[in-house]
Coordinates of C-alpha atoms in Angstrom, one line a residue:
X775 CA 0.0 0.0 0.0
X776 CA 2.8 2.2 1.0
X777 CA 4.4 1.3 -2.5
X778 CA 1.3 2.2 -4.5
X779 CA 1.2 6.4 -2.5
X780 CA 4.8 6.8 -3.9
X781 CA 4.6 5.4 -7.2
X782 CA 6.7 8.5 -8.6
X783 CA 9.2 11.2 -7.3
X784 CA 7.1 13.7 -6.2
X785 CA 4.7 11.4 -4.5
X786 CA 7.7 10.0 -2.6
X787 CA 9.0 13.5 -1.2
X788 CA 4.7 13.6 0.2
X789 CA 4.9 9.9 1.6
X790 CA 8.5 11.3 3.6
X791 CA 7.1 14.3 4.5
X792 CA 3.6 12.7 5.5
X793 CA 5.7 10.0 7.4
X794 CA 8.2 12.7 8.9
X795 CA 5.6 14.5 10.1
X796 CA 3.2 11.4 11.5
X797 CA 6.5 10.2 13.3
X798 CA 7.1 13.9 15.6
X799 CA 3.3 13.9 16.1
X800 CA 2.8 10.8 17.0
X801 CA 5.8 10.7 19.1
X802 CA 4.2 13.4 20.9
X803 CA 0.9 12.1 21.3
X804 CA 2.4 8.6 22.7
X805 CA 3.7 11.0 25.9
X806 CA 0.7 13.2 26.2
X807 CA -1.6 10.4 26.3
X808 CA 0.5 8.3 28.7
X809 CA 1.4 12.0 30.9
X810 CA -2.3 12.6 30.8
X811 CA -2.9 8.9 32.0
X812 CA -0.9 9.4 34.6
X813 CA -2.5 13.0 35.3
X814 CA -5.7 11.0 35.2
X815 CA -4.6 7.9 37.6
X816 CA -3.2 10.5 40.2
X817 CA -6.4 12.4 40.4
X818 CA -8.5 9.7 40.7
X819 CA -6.1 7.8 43.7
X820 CA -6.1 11.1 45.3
X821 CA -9.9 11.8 45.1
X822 CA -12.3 8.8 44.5
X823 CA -15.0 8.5 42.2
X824 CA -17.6 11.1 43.7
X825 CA -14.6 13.7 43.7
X826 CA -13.2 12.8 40.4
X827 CA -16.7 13.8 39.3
X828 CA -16.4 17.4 40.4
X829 CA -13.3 18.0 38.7
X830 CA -15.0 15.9 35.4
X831 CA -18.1 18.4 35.6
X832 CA -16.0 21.5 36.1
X833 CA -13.5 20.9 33.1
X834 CA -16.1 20.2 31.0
X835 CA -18.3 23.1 31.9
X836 CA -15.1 25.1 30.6
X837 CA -14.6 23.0 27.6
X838 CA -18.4 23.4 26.7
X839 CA -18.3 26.8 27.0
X840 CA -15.4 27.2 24.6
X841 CA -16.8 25.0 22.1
X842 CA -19.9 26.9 21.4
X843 CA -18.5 30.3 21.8
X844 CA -14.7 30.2 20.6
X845 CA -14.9 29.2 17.4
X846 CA -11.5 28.3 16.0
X847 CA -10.1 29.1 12.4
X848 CA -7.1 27.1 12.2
X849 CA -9.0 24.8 9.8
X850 CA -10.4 27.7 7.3
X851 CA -6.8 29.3 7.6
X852 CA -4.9 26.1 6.6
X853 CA -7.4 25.6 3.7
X854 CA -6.7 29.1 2.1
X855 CA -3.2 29.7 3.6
X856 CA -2.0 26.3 2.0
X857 CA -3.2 28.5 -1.2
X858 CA -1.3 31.5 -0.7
X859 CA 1.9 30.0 0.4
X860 CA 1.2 27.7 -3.0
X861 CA 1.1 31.2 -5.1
X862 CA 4.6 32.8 -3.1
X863 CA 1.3 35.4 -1.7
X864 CA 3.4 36.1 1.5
X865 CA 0.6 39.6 1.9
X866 CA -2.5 37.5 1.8
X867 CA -1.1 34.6 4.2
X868 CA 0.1 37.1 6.6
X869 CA -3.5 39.1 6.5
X870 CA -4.9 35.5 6.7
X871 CA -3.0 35.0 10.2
X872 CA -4.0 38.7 11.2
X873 CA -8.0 37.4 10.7
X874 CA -7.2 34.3 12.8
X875 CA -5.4 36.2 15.8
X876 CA -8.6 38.6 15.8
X877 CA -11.1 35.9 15.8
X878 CA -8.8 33.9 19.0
X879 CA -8.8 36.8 21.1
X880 CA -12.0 38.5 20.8
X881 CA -14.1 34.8 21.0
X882 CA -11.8 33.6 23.8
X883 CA -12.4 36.6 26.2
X884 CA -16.2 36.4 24.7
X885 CA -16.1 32.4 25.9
X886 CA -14.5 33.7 29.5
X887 CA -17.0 36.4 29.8
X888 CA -20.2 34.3 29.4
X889 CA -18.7 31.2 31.3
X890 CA -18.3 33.7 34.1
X891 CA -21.2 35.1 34.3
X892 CA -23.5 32.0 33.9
X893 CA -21.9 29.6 36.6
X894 CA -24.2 31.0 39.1
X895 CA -27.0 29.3 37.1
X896 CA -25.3 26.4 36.0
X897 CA -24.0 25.3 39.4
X898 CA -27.4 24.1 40.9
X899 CA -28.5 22.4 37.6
X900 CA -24.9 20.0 37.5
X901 CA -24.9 20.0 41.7
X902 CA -22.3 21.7 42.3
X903 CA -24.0 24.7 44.2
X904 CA -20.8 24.1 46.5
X905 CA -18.3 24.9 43.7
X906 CA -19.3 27.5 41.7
X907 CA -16.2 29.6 42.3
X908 CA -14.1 26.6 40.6
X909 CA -16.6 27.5 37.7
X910 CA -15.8 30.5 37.8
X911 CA -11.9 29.6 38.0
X912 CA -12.0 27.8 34.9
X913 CA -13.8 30.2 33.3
X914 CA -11.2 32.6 33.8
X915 CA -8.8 30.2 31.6
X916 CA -10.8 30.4 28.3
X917 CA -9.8 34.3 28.0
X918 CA -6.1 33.3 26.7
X919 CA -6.7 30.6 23.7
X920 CA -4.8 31.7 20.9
X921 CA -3.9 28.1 19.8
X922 CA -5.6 27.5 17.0
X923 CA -3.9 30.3 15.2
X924 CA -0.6 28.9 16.1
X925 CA -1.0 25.1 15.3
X926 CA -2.4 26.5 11.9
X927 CA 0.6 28.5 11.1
X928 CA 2.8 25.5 12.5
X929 CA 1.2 22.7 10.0
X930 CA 1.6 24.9 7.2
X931 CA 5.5 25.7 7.5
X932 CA 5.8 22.0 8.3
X933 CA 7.1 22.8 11.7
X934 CA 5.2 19.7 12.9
X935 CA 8.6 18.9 15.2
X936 CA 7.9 22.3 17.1
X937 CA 4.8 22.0 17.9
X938 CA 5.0 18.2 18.9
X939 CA 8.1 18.5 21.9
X940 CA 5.8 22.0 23.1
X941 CA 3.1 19.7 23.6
X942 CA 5.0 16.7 25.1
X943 CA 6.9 19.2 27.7
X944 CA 3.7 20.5 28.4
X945 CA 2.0 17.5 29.4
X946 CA 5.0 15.7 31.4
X947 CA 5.1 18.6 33.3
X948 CA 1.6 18.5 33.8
X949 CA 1.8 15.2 35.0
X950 CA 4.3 16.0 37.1
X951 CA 2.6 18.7 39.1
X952 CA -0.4 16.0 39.3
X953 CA 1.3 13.8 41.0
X954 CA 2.9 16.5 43.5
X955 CA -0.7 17.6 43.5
X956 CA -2.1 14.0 44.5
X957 CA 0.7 13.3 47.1
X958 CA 0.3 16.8 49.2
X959 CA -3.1 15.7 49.6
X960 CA -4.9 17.7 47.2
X961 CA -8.8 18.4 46.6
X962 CA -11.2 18.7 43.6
X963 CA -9.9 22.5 43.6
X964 CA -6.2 22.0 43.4
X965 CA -6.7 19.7 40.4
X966 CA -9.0 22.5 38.5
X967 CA -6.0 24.7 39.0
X968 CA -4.2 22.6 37.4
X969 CA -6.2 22.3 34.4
X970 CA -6.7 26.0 34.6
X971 CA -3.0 27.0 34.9
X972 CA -2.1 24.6 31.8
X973 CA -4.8 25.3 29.5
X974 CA -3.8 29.0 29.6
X975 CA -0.4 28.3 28.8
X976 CA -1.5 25.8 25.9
X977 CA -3.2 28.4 24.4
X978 CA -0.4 30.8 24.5
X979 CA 2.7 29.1 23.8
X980 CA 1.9 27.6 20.4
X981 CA 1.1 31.1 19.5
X982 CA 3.9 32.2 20.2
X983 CA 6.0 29.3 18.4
X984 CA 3.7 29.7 15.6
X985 CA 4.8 33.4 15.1
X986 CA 8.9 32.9 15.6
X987 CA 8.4 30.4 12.8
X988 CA 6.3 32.6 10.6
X989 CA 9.0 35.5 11.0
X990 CA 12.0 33.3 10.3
X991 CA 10.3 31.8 7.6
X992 CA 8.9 34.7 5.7
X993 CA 10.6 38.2 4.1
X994 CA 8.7 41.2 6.3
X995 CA 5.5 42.4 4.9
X996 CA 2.4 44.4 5.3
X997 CA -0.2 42.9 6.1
X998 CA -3.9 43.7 5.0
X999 CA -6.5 44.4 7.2
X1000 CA -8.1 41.4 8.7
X1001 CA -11.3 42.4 6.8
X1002 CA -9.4 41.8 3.5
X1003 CA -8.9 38.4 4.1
X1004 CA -12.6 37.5 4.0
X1005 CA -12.9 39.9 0.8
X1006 CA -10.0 38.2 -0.8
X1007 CA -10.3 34.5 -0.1
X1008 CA -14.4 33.8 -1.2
X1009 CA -15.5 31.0 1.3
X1010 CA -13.5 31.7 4.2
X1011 CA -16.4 32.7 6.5
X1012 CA -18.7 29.9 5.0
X1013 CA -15.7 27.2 5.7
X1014 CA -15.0 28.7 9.5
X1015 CA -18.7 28.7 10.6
X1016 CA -19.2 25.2 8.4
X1017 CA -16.0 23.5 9.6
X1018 CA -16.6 24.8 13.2
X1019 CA -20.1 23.8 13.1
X1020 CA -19.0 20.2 12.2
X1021 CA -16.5 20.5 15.5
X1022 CA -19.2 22.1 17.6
X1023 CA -22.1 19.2 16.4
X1024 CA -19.5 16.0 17.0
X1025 CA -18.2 17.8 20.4
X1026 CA -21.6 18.2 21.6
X1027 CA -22.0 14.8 22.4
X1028 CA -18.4 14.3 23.7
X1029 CA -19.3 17.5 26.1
X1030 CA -22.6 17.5 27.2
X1031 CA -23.0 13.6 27.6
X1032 CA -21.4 14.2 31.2
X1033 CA -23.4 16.6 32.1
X1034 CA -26.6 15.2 31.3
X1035 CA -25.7 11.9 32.4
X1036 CA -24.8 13.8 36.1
X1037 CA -28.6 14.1 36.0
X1038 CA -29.0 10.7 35.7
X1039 CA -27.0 8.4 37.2
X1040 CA -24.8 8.5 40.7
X1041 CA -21.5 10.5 41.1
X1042 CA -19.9 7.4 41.0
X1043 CA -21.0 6.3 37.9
X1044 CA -20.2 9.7 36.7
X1045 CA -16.5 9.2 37.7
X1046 CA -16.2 5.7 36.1
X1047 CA -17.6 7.3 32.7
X1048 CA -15.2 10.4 33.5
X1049 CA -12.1 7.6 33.4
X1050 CA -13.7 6.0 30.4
X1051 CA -13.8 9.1 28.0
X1052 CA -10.3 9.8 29.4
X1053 CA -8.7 6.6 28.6
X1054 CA -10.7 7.0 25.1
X1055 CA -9.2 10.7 24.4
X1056 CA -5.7 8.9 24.9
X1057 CA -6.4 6.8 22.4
X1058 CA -7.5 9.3 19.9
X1059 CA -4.7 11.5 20.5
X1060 CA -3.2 8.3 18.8
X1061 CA -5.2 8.7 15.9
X1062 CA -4.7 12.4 15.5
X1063 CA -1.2 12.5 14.2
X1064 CA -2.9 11.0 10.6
X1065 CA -5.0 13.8 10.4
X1066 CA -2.8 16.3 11.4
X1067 CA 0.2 15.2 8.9
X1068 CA -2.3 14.4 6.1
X1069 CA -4.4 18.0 6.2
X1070 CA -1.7 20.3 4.8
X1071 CA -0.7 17.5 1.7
X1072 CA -4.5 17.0 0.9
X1073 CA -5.4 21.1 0.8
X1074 CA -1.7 21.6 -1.5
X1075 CA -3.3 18.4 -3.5
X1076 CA -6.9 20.0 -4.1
X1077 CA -5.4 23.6 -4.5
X1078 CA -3.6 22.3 -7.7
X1079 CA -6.5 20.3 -8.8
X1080 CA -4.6 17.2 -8.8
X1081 CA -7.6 14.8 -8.2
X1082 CA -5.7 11.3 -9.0
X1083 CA -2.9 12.0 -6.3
X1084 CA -5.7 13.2 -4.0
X1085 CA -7.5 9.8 -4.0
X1086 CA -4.4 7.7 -3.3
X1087 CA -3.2 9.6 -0.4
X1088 CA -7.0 9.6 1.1
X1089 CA -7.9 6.0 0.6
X1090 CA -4.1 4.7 0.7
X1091 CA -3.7 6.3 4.5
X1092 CA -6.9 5.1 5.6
X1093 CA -6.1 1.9 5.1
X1094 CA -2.6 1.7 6.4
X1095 CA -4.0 3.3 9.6
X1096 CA -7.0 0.8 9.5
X1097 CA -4.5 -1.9 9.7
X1098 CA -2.8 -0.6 12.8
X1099 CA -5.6 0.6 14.6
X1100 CA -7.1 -3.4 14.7
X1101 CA -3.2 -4.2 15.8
X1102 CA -3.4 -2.0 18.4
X1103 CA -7.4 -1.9 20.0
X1104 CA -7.4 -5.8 19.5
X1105 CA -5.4 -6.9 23.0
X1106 CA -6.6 -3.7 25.0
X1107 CA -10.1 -5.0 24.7
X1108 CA -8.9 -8.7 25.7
X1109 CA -6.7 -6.8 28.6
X1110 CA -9.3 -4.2 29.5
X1111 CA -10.1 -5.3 33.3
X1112 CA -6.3 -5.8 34.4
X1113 CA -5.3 -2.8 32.6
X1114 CA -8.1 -0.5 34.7
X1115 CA -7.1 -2.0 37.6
X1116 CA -3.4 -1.8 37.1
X1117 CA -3.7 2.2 36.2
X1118 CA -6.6 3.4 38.7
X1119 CA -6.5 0.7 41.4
X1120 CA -8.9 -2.1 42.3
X1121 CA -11.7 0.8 43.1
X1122 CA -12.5 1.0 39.6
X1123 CA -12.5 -2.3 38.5
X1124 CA -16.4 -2.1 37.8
X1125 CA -15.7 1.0 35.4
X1126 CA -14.1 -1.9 32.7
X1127 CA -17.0 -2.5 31.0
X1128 CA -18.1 1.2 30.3
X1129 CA -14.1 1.8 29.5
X1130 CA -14.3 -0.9 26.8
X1131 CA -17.0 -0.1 25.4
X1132 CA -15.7 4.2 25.0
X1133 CA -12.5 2.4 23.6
X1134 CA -14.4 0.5 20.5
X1135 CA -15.9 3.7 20.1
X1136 CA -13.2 5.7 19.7
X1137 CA -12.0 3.0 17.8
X1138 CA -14.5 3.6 15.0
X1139 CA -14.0 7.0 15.0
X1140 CA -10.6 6.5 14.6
X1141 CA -11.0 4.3 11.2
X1142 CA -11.8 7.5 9.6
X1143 CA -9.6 9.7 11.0
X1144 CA -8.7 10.7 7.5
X1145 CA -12.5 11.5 6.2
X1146 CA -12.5 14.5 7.6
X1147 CA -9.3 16.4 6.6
X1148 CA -10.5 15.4 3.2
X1149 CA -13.5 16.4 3.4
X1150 CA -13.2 19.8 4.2
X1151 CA -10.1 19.7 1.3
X1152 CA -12.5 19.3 -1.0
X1153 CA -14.8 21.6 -0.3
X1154 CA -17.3 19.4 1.4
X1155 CA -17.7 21.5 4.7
X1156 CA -21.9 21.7 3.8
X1157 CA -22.1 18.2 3.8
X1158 CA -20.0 17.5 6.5
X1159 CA -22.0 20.2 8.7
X1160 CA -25.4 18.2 7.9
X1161 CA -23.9 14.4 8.5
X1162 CA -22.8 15.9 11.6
X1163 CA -26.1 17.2 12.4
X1164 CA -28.2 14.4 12.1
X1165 CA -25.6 12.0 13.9
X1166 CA -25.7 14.9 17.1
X1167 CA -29.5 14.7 16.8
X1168 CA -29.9 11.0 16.7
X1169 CA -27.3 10.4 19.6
X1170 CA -29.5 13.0 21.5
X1171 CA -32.6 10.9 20.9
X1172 CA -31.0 7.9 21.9
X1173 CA -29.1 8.9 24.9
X1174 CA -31.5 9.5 27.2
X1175 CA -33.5 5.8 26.8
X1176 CA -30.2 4.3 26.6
X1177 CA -28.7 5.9 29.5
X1178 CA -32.2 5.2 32.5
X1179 CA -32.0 1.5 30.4
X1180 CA -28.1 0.8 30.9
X1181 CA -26.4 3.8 33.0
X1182 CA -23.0 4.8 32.2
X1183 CA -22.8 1.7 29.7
X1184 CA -25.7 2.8 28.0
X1185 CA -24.1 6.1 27.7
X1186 CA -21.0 4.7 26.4
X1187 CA -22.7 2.4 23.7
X1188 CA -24.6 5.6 22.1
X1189 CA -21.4 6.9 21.2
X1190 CA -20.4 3.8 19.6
X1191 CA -23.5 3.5 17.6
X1192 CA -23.5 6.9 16.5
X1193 CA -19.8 6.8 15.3
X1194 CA -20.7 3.3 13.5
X1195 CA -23.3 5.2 11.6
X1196 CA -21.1 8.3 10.8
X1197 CA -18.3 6.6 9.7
X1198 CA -20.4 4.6 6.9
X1199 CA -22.1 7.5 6.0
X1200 CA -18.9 10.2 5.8
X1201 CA -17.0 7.4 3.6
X1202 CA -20.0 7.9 0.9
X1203 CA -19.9 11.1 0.9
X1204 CA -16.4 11.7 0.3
X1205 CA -16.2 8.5 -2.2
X1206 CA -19.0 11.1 -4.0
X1207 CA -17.1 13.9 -3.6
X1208 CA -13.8 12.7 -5.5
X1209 CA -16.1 11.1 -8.3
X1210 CA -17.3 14.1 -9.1
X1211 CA -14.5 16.3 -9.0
X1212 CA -12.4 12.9 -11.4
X1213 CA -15.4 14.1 -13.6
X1214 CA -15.1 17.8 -13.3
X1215 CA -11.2 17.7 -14.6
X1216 CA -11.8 15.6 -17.6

């Protein structure tokens, strides 16, 4: 397979690139996901389930609220930067970046202001009347995000390397600090200042990266206003309110599934789902390096109209990562109980089922890793938006039955359904797509 995507030259400087690139970010995930395991299994010895649940509720509460209100660009700025830095247009990429810092700040302090002021009336509703000044707290963190600008401008220089040891320092020390955290005793409150104090400086430093690299890498120029970049790149605003729309809809039910199910079921079974999604995100962080290599190839592919290159490298990757995604889930499924017991101690030995269960469906969601990316490459952000939509409204209509029926298990068994039925239908879509755009070129 790996033969067939570099079949000539060119295609072989893409497959070393792609590979390059998969290697530092994958690298990087492998030690955020185990740090954040380890962040994870010293939370939960130093708290307990019903605790674990407080810090669970609070975090998301913040994530929740960024999702809807701080709507990110990096994906609409890849898509028409990789076509200015295709055309040598250094003016319209750096105007393009100038948009994107706009957007970070001004919806991040919007997302702090709003999570602030609504924590009051949230608190009751999520029973946390107690708490609502570790709301508050994490609200506080949302008002410095200016990641997505800086990931953007990372992935399109190829700086991939950069941006993967920030992240791996980042979350060793934040494991680090867990751990001191967990062994001085630490409460629910000291473990939402952690995640406050490191989500700021997530959102910051890649920024920051992200414009040393653009200066070193680019002669000094003038840039536009940032209202010139939506004039001069048509279907930039459709693309960040489709493509964010898309994030918002299949983040719904990643975010609000804890909360409602907190009005369902015990704390306890709150904190078992809690260490279920978490052992699932570390699994998709996995994943993400795919995505995050392919993106920038597959946008320089469908800028240049080159549809025949842009079908290999879609449906080759998949496959390849297909492959060693059943390599890899395969054993952890067989292992499951030990390994939850092994990581979080015998307390949660009941949370294996519900853990298994979030892993296969992760799993799923992890086959097309790649659909996306190439979806949005080829102009399919409408379709994307409305897949999206009526997956988020079926998982809604079947959470609630499944969740009274089968608790935290039920909960966990929506999300695999739902990503079963996504996954089928986004592969149709995008197999649409490219036909018609082979058709379009001949």
């Amino acid at each position: 397979m790996i033969r067939r995507l570099s079949s000539s030259p060119e295609d072989q400087k893409v497959v070393v690139r792609i590979l390059r690139n998969v290697s530092w970010v994958f690298s990087s995930q492998v030690v955020t996901s185990l740090s954040g395991l380890v962040s994870m299994a010293a939370a939960a010895r130093a708290l307990g389930a019903e605790s674990v649940a407080i810090v669970a509720l609070v975090e998301a509460y913040m994530r929740l609220a960024s999702l809807f209100i701080h709507l990110e660009p990096w994906q609409a700025v890849m898509r028409f930067g990789s076509e200015a830095l295709e055309r040598g247009d250094t003016r319209r990429f750096r105007t393009l970046i100038g948009f994107s810092t706009i957007v970070d700040v001004v919806l991040g302090l919007m997302a702090a202001l709003l999570a602030f002021a609504l924590a009051g009336l949230v608190a009751p509703w999520l029973n946390l009347e107690e708490h609502i000044e570790l709301l508050q707290i994490a609200s506080l963190a949302l008002a410095v995000s200016l990641r997505p600008t800086g990931i953007a401008v990372l992935r399109l220089f190829d700086r991939f390397d950069k941006l993967a040891r920030l992240d791996a320092a980042t979350a060793i020390v934040r494991a680090i600090v867990s751990v001191i955290v967990a062994a001085l005793g630490g409460g629910p409150a000291a473990f939402v200042g952690v995640i406050v104090v490191f989500s700021v400086a997530d959102g910051a430093l890649a920024y920051i990266l992200g414009r040393r690299v653009m200066a070193d890498q680019l002669l000094p120029e003038r840039a536009d206003s940032p209202l010139q970049a939506i004039r001069e790149n048509p279907g930039l605003l459709r693309m960040f309110f489709n493509s964010n729309a898309a994030v918002i809809l299949r983040q719904a039910t990643q975010r609000l599934d804890v909360i409602l199910l907190a009005t369902i079921v015990s704390p306890t079974a709150v904190g078992y789902y809690h260490i279920a999604k978490r052992s699932a995100l570390a699994g998709l962080r996995l994943g993400r390096p795919l995505a995050q290599a392919i993106y920038p190839e597959l946008a320089r592919f469908a800028a240049a109209r080159d549809e025949g290159r842009l079908s290999r490298f879609i449906f080759g990757m998949s496959g390849i990562f297909f492959l060693l995604l059943v390599i890899v889930v395969t054993p952890v499924l067989i292992w499951i109980e030990p390994i939850i017991v092994l990581i979080f101690t015998e307390d949660f030995r009941e949370a294996a089922l519900v853990v298994g269960i979030q892993v296969s469906a992760s799993a799923v969601l992890l086959a097309g890793v790649a659909i996306v990316p190439a979806l949005l490459s080829t102009d399919q952000d409408v379709s994307l938006v409305l897949l999206r939509l009526s997956v988020t409204v079926l998982f809604f209509a079947v959470f609630w039955p499944m969740t009274v029926q089968f608790g935290a298990e039920g909960a966990a068994a929506t999300h695999l359904l739902c990503n079963l039925i996504w996954l089928v239908s986004a592969g149709f879509i995008l197999r649409s797509a490219l036909a018609r755009r082979v058709m379009g070129t001949t």
